[in-house]
mmCIF file of C-alpha atoms in Angstrom:
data_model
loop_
_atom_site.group_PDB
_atom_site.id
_atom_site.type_symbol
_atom_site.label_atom_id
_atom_site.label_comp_id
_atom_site.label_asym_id
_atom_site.label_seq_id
_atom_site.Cartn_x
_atom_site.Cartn_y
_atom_site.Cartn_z
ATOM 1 C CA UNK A 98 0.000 0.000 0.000
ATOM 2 C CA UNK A 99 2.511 2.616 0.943
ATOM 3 C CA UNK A 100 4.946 1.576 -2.067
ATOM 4 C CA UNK A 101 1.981 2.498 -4.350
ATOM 5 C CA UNK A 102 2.366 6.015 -2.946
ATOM 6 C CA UNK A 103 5.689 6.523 -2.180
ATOM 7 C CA UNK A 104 6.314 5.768 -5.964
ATOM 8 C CA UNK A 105 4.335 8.304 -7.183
ATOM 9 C CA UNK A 106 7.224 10.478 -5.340
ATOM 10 C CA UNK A 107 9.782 11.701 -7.847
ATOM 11 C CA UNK A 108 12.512 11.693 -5.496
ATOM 12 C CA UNK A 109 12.076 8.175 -4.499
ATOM 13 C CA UNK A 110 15.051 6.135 -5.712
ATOM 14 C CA UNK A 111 13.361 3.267 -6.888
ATOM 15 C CA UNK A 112 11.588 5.232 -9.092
ATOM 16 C CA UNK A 113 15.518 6.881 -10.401
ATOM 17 C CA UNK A 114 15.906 3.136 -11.194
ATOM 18 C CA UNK A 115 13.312 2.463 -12.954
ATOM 19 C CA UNK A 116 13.285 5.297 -14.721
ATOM 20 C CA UNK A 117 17.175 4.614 -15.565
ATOM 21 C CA UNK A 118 16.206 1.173 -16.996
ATOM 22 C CA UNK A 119 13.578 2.306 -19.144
ATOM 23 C CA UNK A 120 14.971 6.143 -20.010
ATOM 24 C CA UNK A 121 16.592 4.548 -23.305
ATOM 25 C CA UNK A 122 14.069 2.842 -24.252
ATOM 26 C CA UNK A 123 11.420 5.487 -23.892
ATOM 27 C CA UNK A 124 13.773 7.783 -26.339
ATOM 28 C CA UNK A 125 14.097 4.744 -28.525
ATOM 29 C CA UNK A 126 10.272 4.307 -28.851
ATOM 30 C CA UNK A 127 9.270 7.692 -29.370
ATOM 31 C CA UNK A 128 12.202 8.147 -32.034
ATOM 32 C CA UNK A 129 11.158 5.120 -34.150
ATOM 33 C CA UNK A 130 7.346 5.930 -34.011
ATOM 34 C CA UNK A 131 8.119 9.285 -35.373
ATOM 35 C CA UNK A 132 10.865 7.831 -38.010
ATOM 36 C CA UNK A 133 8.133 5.200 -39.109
ATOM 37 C CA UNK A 134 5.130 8.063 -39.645
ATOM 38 C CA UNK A 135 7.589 10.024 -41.471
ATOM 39 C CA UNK A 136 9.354 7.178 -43.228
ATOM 40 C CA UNK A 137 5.657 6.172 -44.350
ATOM 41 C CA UNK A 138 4.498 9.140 -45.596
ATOM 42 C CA UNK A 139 7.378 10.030 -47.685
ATOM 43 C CA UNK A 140 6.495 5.945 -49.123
ATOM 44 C CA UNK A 141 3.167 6.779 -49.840
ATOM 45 C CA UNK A 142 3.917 10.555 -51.325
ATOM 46 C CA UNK A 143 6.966 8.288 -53.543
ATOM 47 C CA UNK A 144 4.679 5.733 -54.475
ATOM 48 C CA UNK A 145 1.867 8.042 -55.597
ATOM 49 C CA UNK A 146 5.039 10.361 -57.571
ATOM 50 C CA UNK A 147 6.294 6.852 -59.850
ATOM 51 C CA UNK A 148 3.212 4.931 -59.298
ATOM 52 C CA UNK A 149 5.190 1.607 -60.104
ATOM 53 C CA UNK A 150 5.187 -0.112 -56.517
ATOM 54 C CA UNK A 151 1.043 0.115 -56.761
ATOM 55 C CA UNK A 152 1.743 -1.224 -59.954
ATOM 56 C CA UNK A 153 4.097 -3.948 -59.021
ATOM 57 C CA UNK A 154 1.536 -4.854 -56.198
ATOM 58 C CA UNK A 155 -1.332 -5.242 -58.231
ATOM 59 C CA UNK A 156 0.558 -7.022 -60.789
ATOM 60 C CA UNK A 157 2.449 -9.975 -58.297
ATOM 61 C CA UNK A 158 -0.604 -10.075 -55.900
ATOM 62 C CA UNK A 159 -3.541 -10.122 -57.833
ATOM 63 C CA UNK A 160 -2.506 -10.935 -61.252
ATOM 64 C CA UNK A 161 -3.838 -7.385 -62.267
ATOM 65 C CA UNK A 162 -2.724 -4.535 -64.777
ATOM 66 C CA UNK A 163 -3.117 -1.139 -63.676
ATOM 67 C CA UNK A 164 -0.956 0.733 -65.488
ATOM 68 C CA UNK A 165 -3.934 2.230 -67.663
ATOM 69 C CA UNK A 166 -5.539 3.587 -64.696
ATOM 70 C CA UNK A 167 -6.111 7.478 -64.726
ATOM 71 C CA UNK A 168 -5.046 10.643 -62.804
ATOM 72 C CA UNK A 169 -8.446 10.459 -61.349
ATOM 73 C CA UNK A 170 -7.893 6.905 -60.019
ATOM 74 C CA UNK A 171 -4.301 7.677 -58.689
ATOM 75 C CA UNK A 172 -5.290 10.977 -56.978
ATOM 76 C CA UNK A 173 -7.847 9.512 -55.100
ATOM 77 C CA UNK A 174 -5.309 6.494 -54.203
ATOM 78 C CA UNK A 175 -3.012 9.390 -52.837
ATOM 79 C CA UNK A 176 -6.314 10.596 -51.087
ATOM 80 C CA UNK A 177 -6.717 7.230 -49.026
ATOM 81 C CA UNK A 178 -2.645 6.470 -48.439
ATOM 82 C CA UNK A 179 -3.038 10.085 -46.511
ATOM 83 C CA UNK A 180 -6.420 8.883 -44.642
ATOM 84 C CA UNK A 181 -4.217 6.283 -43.270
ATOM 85 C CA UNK A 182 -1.558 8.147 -42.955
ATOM 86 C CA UNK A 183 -3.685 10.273 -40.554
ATOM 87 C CA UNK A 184 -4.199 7.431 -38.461
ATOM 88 C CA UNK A 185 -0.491 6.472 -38.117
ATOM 89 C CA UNK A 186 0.100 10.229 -37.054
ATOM 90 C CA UNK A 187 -3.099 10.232 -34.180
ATOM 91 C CA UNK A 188 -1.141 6.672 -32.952
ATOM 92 C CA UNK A 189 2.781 7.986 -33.263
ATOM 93 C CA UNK A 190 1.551 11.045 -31.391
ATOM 94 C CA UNK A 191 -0.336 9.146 -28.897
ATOM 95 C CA UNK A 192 3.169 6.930 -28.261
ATOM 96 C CA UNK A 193 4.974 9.641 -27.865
ATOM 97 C CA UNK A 194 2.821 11.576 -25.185
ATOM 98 C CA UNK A 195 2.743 8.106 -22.902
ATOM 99 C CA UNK A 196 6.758 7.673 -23.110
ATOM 100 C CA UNK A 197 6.985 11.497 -22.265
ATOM 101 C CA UNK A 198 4.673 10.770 -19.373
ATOM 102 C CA UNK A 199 6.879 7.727 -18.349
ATOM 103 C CA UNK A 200 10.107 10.075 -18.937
ATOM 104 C CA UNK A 201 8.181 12.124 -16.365
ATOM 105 C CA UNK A 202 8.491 9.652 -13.904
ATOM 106 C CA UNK A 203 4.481 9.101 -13.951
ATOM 107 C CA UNK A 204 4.784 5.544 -14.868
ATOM 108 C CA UNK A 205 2.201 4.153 -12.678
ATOM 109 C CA UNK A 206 -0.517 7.491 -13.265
ATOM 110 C CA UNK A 207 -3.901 7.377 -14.286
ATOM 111 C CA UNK A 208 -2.634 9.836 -17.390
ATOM 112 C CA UNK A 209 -0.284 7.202 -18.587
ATOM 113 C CA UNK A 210 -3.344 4.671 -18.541
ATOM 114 C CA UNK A 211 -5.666 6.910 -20.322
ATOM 115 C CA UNK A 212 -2.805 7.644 -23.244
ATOM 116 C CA UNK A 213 -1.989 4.033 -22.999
ATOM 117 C CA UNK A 214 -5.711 3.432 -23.879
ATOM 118 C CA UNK A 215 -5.829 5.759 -26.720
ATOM 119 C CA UNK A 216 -2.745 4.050 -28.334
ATOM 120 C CA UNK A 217 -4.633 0.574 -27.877
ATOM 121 C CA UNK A 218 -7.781 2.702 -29.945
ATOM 122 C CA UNK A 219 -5.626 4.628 -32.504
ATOM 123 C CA UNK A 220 -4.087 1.344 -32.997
ATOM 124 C CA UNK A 221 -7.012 -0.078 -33.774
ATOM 125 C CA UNK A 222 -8.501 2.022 -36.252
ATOM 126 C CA UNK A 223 -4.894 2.392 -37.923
ATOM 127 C CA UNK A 224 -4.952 -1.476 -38.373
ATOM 128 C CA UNK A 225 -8.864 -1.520 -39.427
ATOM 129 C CA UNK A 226 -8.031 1.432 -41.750
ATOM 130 C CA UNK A 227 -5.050 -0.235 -43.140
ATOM 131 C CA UNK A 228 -7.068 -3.405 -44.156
ATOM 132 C CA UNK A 229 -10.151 -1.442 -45.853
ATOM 133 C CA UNK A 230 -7.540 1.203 -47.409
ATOM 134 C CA UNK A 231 -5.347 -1.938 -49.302
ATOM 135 C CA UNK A 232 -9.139 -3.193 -50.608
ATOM 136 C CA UNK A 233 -10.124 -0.052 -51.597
ATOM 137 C CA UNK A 234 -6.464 1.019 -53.132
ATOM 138 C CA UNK A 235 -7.143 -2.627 -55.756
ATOM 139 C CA UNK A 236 -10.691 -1.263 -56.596
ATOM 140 C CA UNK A 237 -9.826 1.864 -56.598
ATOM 141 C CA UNK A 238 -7.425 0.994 -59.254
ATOM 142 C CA UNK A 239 -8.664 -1.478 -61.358
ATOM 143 C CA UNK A 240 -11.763 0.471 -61.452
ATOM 144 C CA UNK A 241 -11.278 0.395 -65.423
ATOM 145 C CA UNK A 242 -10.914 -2.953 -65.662
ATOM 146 C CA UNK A 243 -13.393 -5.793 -66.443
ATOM 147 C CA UNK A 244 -15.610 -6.632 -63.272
ATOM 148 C CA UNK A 245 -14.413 -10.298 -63.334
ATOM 149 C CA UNK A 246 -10.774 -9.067 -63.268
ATOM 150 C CA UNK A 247 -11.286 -7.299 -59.981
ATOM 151 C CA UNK A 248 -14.207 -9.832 -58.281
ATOM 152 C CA UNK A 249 -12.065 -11.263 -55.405
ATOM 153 C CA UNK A 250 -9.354 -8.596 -53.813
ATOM 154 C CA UNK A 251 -9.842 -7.992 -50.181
ATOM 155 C CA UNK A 252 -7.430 -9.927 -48.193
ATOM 156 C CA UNK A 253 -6.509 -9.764 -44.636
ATOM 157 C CA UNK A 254 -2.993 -11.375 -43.736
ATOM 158 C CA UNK A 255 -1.640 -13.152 -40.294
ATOM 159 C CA UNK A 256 0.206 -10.054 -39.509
ATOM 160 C CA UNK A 257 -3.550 -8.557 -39.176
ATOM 161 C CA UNK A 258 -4.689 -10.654 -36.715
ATOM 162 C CA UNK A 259 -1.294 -10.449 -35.018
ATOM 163 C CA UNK A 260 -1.762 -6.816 -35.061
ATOM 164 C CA UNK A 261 -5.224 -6.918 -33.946
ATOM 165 C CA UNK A 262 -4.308 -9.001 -31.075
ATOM 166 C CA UNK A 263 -1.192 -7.064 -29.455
ATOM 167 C CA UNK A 264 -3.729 -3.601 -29.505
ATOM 168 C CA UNK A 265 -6.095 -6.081 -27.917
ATOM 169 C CA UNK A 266 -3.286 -6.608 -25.357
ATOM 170 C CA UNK A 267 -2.899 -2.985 -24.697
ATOM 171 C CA UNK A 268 -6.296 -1.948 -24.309
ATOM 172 C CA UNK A 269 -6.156 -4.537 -21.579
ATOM 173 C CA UNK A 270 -3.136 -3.727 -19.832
ATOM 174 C CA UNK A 271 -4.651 -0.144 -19.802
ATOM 175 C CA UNK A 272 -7.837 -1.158 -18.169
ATOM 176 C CA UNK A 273 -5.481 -2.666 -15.897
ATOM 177 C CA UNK A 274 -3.270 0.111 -15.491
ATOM 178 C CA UNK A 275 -5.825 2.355 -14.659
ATOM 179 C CA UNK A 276 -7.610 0.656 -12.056
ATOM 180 C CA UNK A 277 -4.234 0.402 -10.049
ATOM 181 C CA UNK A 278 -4.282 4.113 -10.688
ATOM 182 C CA UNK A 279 -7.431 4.002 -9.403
ATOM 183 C CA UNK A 280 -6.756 1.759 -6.457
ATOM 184 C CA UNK A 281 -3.886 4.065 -5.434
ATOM 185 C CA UNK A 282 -5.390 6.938 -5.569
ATOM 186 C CA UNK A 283 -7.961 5.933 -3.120
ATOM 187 C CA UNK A 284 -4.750 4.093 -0.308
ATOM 188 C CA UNK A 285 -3.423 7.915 -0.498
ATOM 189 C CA UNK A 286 -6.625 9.089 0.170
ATOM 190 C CA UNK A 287 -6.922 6.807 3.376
ATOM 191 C CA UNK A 288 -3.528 7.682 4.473
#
């Protein structure tokens, strides 16, 4: 009970420790989630500018040739890479505002659950938005084509559901997270 409180002091020195084991990789984290948003929107601005990885794609996935498609069908391709982008951005900003908190030193704070939470949500809709923004890139694409040619092109790969279940994971840890918050908030309130 009173290590739940005595934590939450800054100057305690087992919160120095922990905060010297995990300093490094609270810089690392926030650095590669803000290298991977910018790394990926620089892929999808390149891929829009020569066009032939979306090309490629098509071609070695599906079997399809969509190198006829029009300005039209590319711009609004460029329109949809930037929708996800979006929700990369919401989920590298959320990252970095929990491993400043932790940098803080408010590791165990309801704050830290709550942005833990919204990375478990932005997550989410980055992964759910990934998977309808690859279907609708195909259509999107092949919209000149034949209708047989582009009948059966939404996928979801292993790495999905793998994705799917590690936000899963988070959203739980923050539900967990938070009640301790909770929990130790109300021991400093008896004390």
């Amino acid at each position: 009970m009173t290590d739940s409180i005595a934590l939450a002091s800054p100057a305690n020195p087992r919160l120095s420790t922990l905060r010297a084991k995990i300093g490094w990789l609270c810089q690392t984290i926030r650095l590669l989630a803000l290298g991977y948003a910018a790394l990926l929107l620089w892929v999808f601005c390149d891929a829009w500018a020569t066009r032939s990885p979306y090309e490629t794609k098509a071609m070695d996935m599906f079997g399809l040739d969509v190198s006829a498609a029009s300005a039209s069908q590319w711009n609004a391709v460029l329109a949809m890479s930037l929708a996800l982008w979006l929700c990369v951005a919401a989920l590298t900003f959320s990252i970095w505002r929990l491993f400043s908190i932790y940098l803080a030193g408010e590791v165990f704070s309801l704050e830290a659950a709550v942005w833990l939470r919204r990375i478990g949500i932005a997550g989410l809709v980055a992964i759910v938005a990934d998977f309808v923004e690859r279907s609708a890139v195909i259509y999107t694409l092949a919209a000149h084509l034949p209708a047989s040619a582009k009948a059966k092109h939404i996928f979801i790969g292993s790495e999905d559901i793998v994705h799917i279940i590690l936000v899963l994971m988070l959203l739980a840890l923050a539900h967990i997270q938070k009640t301790a918050a909770d929990i130790a908030d109300e021991n400093a309130q008896i004390v």
